Coordinates of C-alpha atoms and ligand atoms in Angstrom, one line a residue:
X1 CA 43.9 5.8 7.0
X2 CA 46.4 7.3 4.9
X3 CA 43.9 9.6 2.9
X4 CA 42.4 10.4 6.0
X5 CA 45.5 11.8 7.5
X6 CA 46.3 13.5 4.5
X7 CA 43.4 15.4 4.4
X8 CA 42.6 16.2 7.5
X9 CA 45.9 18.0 7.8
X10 CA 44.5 20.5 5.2
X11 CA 43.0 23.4 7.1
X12 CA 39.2 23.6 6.8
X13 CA 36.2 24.3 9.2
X14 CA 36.6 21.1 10.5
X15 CA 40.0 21.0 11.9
X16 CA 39.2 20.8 15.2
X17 CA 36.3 18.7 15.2
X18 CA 36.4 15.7 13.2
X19 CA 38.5 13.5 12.7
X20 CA 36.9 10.5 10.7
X21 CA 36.1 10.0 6.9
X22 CA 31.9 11.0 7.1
X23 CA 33.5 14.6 8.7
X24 CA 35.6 14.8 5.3
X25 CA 32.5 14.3 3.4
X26 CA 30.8 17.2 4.9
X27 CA 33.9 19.0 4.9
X28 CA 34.1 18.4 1.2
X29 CA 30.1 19.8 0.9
X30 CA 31.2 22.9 3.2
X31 CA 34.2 23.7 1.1
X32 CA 32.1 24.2 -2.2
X33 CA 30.1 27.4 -1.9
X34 CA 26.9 26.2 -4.1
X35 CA 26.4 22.8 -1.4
X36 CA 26.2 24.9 1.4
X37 CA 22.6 24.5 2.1
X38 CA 22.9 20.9 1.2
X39 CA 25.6 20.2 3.9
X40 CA 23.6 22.0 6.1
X41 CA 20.7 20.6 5.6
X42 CA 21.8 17.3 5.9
X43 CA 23.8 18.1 8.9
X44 CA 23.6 15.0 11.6
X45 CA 23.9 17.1 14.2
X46 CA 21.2 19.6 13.2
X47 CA 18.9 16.8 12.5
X48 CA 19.9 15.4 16.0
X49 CA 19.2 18.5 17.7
X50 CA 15.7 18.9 16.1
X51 CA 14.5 15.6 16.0
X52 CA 15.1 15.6 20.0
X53 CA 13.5 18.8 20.4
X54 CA 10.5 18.0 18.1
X55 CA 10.0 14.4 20.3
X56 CA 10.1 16.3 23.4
X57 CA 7.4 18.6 22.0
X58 CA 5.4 16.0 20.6
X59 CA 5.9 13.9 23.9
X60 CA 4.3 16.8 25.6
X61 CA 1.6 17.2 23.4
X62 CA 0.4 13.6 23.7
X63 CA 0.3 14.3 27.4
X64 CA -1.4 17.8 27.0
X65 CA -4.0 16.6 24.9
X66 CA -4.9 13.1 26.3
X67 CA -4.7 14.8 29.2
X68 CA -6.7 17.8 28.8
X69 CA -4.0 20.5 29.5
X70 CA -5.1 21.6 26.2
X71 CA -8.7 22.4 26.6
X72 CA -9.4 23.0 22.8
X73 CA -9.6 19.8 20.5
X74 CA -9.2 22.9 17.3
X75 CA -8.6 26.8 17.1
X76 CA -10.7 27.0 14.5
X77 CA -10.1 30.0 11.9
X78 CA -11.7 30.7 8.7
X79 CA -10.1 28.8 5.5
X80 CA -8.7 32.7 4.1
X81 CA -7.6 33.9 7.5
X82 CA -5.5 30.7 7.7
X83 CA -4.3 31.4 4.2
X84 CA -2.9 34.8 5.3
X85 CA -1.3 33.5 8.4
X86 CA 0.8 30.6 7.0
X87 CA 1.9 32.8 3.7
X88 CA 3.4 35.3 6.1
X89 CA 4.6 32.7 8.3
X90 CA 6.6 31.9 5.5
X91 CA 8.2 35.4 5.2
X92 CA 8.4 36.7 8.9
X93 CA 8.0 33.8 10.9
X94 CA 10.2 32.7 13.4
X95 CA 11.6 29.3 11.8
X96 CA 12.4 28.3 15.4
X97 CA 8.6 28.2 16.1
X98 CA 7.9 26.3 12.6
X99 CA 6.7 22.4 14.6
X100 CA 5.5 24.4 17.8
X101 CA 3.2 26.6 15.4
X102 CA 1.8 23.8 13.5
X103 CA 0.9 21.7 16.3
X104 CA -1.2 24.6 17.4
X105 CA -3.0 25.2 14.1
X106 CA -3.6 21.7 13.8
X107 CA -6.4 19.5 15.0
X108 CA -5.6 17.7 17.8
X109 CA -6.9 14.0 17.7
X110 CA -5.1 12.6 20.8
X111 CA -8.0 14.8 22.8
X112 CA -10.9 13.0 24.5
X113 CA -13.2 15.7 22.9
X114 CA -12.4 14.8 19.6
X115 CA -15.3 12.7 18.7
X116 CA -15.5 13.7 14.7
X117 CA -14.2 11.9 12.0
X118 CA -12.9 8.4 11.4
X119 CA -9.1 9.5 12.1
X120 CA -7.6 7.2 14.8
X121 CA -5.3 9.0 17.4
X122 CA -2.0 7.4 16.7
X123 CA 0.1 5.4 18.8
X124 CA 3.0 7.1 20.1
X125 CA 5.2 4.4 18.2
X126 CA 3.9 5.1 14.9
X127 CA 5.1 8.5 15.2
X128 CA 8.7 6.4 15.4
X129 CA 7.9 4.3 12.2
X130 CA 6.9 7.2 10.5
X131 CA 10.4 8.6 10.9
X132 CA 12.3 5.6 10.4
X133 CA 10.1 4.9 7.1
X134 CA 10.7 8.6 5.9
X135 CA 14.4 7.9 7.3
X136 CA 15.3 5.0 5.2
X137 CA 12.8 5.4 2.6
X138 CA 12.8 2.5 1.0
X139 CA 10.3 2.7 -2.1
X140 CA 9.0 -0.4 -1.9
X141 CA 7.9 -1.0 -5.9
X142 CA 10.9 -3.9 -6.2
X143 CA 12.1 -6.0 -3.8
X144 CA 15.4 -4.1 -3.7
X145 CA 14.2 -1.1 -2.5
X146 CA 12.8 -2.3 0.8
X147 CA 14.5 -5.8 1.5
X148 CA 12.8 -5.7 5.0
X149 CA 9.5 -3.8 4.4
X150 CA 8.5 -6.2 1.6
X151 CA 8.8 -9.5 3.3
X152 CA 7.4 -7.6 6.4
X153 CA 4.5 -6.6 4.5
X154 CA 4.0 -10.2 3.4
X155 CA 3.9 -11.6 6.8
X156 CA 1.6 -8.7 7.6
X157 CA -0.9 -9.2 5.1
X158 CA -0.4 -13.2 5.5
X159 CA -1.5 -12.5 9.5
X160 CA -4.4 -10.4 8.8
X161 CA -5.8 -12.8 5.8
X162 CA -5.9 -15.1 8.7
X163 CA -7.2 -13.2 11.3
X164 CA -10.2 -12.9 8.7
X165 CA -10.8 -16.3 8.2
X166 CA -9.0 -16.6 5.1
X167 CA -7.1 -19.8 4.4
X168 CA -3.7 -20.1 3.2
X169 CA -4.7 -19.7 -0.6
X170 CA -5.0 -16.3 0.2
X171 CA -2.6 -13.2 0.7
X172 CA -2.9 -9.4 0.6
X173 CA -1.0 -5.7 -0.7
X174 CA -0.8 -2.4 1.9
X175 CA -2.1 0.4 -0.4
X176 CA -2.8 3.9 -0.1
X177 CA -6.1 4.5 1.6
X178 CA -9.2 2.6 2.0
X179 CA -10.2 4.8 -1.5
X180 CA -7.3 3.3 -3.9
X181 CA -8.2 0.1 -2.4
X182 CA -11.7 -0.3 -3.3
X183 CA -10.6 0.7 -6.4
X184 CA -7.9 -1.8 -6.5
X185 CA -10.6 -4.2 -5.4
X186 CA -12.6 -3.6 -7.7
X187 CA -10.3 -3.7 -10.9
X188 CA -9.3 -7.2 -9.4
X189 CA -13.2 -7.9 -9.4
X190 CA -13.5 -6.7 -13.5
X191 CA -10.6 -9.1 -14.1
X192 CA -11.3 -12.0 -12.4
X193 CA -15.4 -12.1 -13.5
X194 CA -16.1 -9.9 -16.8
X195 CA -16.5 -12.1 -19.3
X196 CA -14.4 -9.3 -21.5
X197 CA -10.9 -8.6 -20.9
X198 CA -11.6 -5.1 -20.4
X199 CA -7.9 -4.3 -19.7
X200 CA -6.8 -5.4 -22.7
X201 CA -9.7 -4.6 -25.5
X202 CA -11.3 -1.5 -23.5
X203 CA -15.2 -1.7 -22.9
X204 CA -17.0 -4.0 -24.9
X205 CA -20.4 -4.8 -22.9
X206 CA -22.4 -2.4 -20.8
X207 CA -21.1 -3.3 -16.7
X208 CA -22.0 -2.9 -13.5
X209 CA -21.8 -3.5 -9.6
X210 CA -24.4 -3.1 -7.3
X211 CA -23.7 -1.7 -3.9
X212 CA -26.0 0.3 -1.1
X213 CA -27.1 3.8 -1.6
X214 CA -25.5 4.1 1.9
X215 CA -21.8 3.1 1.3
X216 CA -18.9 5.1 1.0
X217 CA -18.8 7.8 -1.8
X218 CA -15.7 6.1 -3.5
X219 CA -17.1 3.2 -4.1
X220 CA -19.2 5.4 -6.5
X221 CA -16.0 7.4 -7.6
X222 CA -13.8 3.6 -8.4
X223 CA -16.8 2.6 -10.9
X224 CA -16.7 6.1 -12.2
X225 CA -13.3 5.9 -12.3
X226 CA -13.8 2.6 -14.5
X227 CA -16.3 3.9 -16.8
X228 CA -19.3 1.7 -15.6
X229 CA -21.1 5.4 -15.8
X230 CA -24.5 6.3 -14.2
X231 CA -25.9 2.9 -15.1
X232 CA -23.6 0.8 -14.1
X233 CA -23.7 1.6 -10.5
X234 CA -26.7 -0.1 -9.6
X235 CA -27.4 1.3 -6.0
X236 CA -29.2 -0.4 -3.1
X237 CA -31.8 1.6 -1.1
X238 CA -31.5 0.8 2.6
X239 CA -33.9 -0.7 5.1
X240 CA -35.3 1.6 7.7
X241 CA -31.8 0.4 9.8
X242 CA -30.1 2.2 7.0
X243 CA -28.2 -1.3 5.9
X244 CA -28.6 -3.2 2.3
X245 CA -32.0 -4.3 1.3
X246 CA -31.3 -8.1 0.8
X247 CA -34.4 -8.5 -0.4
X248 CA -34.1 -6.1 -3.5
X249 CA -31.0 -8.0 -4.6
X250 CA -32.5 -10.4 -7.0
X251 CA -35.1 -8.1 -8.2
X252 CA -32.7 -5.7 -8.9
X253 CA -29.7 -8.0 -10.7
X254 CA -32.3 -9.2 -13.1
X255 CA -33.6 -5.2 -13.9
X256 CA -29.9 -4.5 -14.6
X257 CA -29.2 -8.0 -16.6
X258 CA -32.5 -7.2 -18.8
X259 CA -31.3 -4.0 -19.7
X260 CA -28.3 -5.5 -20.8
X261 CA -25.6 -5.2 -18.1
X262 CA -23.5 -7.5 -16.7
X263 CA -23.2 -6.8 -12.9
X264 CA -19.4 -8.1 -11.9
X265 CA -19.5 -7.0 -8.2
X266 CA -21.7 -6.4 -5.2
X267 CA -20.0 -4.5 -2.5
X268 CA -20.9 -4.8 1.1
X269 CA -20.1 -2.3 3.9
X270 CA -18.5 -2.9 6.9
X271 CA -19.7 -0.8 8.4
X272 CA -21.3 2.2 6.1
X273 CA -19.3 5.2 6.7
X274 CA -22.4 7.9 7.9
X275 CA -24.3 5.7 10.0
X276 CA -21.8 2.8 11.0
X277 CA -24.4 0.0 10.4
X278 CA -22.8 -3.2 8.9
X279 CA -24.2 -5.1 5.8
X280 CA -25.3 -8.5 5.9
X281 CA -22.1 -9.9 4.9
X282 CA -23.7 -13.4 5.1
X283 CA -26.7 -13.2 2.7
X284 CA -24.5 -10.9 0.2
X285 CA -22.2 -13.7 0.5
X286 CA -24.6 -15.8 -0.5
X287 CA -26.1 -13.9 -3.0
X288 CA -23.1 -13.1 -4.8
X289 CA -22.1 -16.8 -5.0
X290 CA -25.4 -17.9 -6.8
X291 CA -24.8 -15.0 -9.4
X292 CA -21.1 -16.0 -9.4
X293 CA -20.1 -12.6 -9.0
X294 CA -17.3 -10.9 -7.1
X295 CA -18.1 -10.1 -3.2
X296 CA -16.3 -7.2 -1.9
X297 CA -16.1 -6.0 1.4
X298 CA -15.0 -2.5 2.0
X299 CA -14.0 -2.8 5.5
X300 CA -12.0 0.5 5.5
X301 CA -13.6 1.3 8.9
X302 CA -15.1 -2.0 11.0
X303 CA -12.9 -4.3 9.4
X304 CA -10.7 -4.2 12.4
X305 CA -13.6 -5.6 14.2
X306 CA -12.2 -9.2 13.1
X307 CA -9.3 -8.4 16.2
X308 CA -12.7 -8.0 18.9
X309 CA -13.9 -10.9 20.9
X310 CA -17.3 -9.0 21.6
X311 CA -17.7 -7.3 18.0
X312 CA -16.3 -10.1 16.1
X313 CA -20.3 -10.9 15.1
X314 CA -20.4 -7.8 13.2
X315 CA -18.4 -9.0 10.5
X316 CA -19.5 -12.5 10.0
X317 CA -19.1 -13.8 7.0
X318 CA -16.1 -11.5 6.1
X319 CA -14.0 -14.7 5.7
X320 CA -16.6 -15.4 2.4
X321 CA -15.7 -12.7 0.9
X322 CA -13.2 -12.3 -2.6
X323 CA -11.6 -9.2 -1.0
X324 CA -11.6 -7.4 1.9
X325 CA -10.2 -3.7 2.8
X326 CA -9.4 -2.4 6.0
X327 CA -8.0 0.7 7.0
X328 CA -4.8 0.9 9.8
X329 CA -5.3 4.7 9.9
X330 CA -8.6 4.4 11.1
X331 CA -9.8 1.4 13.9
X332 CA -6.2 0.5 14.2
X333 CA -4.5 3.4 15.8
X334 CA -1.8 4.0 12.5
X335 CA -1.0 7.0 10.8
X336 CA -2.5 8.0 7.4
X337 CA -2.6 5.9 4.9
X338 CA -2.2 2.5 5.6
X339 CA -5.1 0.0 4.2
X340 CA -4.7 -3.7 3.6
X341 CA -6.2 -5.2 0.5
X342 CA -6.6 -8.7 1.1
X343 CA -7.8 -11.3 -1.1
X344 CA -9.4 -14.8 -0.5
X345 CA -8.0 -16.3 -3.9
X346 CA -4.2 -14.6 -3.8
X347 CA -3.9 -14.9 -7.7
X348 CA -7.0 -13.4 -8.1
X349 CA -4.5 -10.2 -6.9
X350 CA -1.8 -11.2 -9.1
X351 CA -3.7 -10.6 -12.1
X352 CA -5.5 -7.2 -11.5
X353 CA -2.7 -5.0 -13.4
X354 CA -1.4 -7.8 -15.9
X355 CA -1.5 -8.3 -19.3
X356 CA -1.5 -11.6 -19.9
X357 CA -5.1 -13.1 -19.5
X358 CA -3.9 -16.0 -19.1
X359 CA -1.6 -15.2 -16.4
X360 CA -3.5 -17.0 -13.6
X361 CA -3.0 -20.6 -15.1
X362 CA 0.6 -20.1 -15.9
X363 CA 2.4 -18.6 -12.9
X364 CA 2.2 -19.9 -9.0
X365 CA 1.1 -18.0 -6.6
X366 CA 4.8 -17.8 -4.9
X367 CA 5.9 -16.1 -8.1
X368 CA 7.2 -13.0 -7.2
X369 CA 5.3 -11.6 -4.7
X370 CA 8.3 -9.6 -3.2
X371 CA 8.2 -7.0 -6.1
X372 CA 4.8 -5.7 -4.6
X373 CA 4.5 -2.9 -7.3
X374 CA 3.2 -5.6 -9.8
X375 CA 0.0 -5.7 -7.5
X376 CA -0.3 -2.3 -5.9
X377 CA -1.4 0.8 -7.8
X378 CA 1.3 2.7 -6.7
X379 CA 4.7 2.8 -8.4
X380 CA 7.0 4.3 -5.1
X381 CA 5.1 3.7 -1.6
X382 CA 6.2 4.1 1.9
X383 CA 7.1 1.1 4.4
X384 CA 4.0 1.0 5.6
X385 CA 4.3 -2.2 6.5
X386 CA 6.3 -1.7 9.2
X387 CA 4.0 0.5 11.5
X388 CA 1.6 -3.2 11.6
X389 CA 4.9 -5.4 12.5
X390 CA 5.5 -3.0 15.2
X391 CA 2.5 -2.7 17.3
X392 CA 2.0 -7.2 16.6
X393 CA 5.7 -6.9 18.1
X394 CA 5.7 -4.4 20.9
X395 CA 2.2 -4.8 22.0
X396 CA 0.7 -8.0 20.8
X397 CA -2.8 -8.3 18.7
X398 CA -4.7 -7.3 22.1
X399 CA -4.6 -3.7 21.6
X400 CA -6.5 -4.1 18.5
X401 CA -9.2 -6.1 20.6
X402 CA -8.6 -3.4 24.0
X403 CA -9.1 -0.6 21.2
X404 CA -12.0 -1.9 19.2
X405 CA -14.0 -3.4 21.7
X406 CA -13.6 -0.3 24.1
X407 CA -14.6 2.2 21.4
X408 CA -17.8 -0.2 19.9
X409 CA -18.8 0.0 23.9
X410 CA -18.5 3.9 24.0
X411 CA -20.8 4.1 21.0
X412 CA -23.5 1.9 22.7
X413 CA -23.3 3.9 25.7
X414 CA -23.5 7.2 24.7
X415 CA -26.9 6.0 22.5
X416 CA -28.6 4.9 25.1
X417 CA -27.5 8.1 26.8
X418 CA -28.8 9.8 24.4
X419 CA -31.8 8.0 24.1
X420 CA -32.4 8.5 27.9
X421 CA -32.7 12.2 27.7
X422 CA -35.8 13.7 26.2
X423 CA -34.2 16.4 24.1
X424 CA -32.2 14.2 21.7
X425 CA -32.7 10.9 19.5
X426 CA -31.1 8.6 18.1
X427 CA -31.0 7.8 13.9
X428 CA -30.6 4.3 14.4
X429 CA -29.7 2.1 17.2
X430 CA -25.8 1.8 16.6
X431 CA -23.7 -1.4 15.4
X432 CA -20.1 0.5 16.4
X433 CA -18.6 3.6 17.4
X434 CA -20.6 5.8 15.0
X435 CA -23.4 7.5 16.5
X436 CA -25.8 10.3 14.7
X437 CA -28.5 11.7 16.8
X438 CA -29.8 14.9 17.2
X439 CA -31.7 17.6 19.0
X440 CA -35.4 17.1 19.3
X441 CA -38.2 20.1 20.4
X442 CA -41.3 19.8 20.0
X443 CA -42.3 23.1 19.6
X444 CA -39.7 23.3 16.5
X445 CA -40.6 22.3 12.7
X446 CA -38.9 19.8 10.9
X447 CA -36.6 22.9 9.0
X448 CA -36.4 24.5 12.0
X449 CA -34.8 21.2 13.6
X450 CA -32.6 20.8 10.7
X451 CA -31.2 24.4 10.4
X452 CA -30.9 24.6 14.8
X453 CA -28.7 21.3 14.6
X454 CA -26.9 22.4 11.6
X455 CA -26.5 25.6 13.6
X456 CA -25.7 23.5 17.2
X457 CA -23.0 21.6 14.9
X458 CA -21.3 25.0 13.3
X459 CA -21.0 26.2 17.0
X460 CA -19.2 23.8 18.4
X461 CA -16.6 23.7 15.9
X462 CA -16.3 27.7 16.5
X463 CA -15.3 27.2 20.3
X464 CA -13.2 24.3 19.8
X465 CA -14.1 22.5 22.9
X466 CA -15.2 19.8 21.1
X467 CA -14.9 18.3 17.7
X468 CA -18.0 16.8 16.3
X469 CA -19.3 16.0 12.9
X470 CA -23.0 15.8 10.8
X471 CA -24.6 14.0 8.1
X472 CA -27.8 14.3 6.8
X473 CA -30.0 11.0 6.1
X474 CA -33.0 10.9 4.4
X475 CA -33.1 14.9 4.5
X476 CA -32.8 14.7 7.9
X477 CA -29.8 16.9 9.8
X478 CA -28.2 14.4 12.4
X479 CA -25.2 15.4 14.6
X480 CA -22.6 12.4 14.1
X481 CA -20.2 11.4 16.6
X482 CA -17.3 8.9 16.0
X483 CA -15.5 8.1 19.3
X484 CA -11.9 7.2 18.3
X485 CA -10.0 8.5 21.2
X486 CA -9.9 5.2 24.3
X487 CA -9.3 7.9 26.5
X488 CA -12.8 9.5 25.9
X489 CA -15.3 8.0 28.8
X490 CA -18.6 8.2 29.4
X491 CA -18.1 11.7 31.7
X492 CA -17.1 13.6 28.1
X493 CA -20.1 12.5 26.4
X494 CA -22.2 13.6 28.9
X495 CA -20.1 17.1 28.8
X496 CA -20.7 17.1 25.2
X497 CA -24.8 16.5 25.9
X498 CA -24.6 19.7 28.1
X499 CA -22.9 21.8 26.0
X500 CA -25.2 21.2 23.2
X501 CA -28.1 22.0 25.3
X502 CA -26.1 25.0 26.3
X503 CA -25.5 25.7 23.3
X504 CA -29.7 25.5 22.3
X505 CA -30.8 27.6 25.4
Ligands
LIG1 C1 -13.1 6.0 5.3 C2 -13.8 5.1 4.4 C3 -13.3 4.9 3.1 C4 -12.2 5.7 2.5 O1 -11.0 5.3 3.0 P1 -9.7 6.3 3.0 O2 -8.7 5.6 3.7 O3 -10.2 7.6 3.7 O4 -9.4 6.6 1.6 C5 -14.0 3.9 2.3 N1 -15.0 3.2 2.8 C6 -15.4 3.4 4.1 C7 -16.6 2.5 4.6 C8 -14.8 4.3 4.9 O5 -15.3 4.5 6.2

């Protein structure tokens, strides 16, 4: 009390306003000419000011844009135009403006006509964890830097193991993307079944995973990434329903064997990432167990489909699986990146980035799973952990069901929409809330169908009224929708049928 007295006595830019030890502090930054921008910048009061505006203004976004006061989902501009405008903005913008201006240049995903890519529109709350993660930011690599987020993230992973159908032997890491953690996944996968301790003695014998031509492209990158090389991914082709040919698996396990590679993995999709039809998780499940291989499921997108009482079938046989990934910032409504790794054999995850080979038989699986790092890729990570904990505690598991099944439902709908009207067709009948169909004329050639959607596609985008994406399978030029928004109904897909026939005539 005394010092505080003392000093505040002193004259300074603060005599009239604070009177309590953090104001001394600040004072103490003020009063040195080379912290000024520090003292500023860390200002409670600035930050106070802003962060109240900046929720107001995102509070009115999410109402502008779910409810349509916002008619365009982007203002689209050309990659070098944008350039231009932000690299001045930097100069003679109006720093007021800064949050304002980027919301405006931004995609907006909380739009009913955003139908595009996997990217979930967030709950409102997760904007808050965000901030309290970036807040406290708690690093997360020992158990000391993120006292709550750790043992959060254990209960997390712990309740989505058994949401899975995982049993208590099991447990789980949050990671970085649904791209880190197949590649996690996959070094767990090397570990646990090459015969070689590749971590420790580099590459001795020729391996391999097998996995369908359909799944995601970094699956392909992860085995790149681990030097399994062209012939060690041994791919899949599809059926006609663009899922895994079960009935190449054998055939193709003993090409790869008799060329003298020693397949470690088989990867299933849940669901693939262009078409959104599921793997048979059962008969890979099966299959992998009679080659005593590692079954992975990369789950980044449908995994969540364990939470839906009607889509729950899509994943069966998840629960068989070694591993499992599945992403929160896509079918579970989180920001970016938030993925959970699990595993059905916990130690199994314990070993992935250890030295010792040995390391299963000698430590329990309680051994230190607080200092996440030892099983994460990352070093430093954010407390993801706690955007999960929140929506279990504010909203209950439900709105993973509400979301999931309402979305799946969407997608179903809008093919047989689709299907009803003689201009447009389907690629496949749909498993979720991926859809790829296209515009069909007779009078047009097979080119000529390709380059018009292609064309349809790059038109949309230009207006902005909608957001949709493409693919091409099997040469073929599909228009792909993926309806993440609950707040898109059945009345904007048939907006978005019109328009593309508007768009043709
Ligand atoms: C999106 C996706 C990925 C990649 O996940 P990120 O979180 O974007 O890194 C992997 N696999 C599938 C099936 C996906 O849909």
């Amino acid at each position: 009390m005394k010092l505080t007295k003392q000093r505040f006595n002193k004259p300074s830019v603060f005599a009239d306003g604070f009177f309590c030890l953090k104001g001394l502090i600040l004072q103490q930054l003020f009063n040195s000419y080379r912290l000024k921008k520090l003292a500023e910048a860390y200002s409670p009061e600035n930050f106070r000011k802003r962060g109240h505006d900046l929720v107001d203004q995102l509070a009115d976004h999410f109402e502008n844009t779910i409810q349509e006061k916002n008619t365009k989902v982007i203002h689209w501009s050309q990659p070098k135009d944008e350039h231009v405008f932000w690299k001045d903005y930097l100069e003679n913008g109006n720093q007021e403006n800064l949050f304002s201006t980027i919301i405006d240049h931004s995609i907006h995903v909380h739009n009913p006509k955003y139908i595009g890519h996997q990217v979930t529109p967030t709950l409102p709350i997760t904007a808050l964890t965000a901030m309290l993660s970036a807040s406290l930011n708690n690093g997360m690599a020992v158990y000391e830097m993120g006292v709550a987020a750790s043992a959060i993230e254990r209960i997390v992973t712990d309740y989505i193991c058994k949401k899975a159908g995982y049993t208590i032997a099991s447990n789980g890491i949050l990671t970085s993307g649904g791209t880190l953690a197949n590649l996690t996944a996959l070094l767990t996968a090397r570990k646990a079944k090459a015969t070689t301790n590749v971590w420790n003695q580099g590459s001795v014998n020729a391996l391999g995973i097998m996995v369908s031509e359909e799944a995601h492209y970094c699956v392909d990158r992860a085995a790149r990434i681990m030097g399994l090389g062209d012939v060690g991914i041994i791919k899949i082709p599809s059926t006609s329903n663009f899922n895994m040919d079960i009935s190449l698996l054998n055939e193709e396990y003993e090409k790869a064997k008799s060329s003298g590679i020693e397949i470690f993995a088989i990867i299933g999709s849940a669901p693939s990432t262009s078409t959104g039809i599921y793997d048979d998780l059962e008969a890979i499940a099966e299959f992998s167990a009679k080659k005593n291989i590692w079954f992975h499921v990369d789950g980044a997108h449908g995994g969540a489909a364990i939470f839906s009482k009607t889509y729950k079938h899509t994943v069966k046989g998840i629960e068989k699986a070694d591993s499992i990934v599945i992403d929160g910032h896509k079918m579970m409504m989180m920001p970016a990146l938030t993925t959970a790794l699990l595993f059905k054999d916990g130690n199994t995850s314990h070993a992935t980035f250890s030295q010792k080979a040995d390391y299963l038989l000698e430590e329990s699986k309680e051994e230190d799973w607080y200092n996440i790092a030892k099983r994460t890729f990352e070093c430093t990570k954010t407390m993801a952990s706690i955007h999960w904990y929140t929506i279990l505690k504010t909203y209950g598991e439900e709105i993973f069901d509400e979301y999931v099944t309402t979305l799946y439902n969407l997608g179903h709908q809008f093919a047989e929409m689709v299907v009803a009207n003689p201009n447009f067709e389907i690629a496949v009948e749909p498993a979720s809330n991926i859809v790829c169909f296209r515009y069909i004329n007779d009078a047009l050639s097979e080119k000529e169908t390709n380059s018009l959607n292609e064309k349809i596609r790059q038109s949309l985008l230009e207006k902005g009224e909608f957001y949709i994406v493409q693919t091409k399978l099997r040469g073929i030029h599909y228009l792909r929708v993926t309806i993440m928004n609950p707040f898109t109904t059945k009345i904007h897909l048939q907006q978005l049928l019109k328009q593309i026939l508007a768009e043709v005539n």
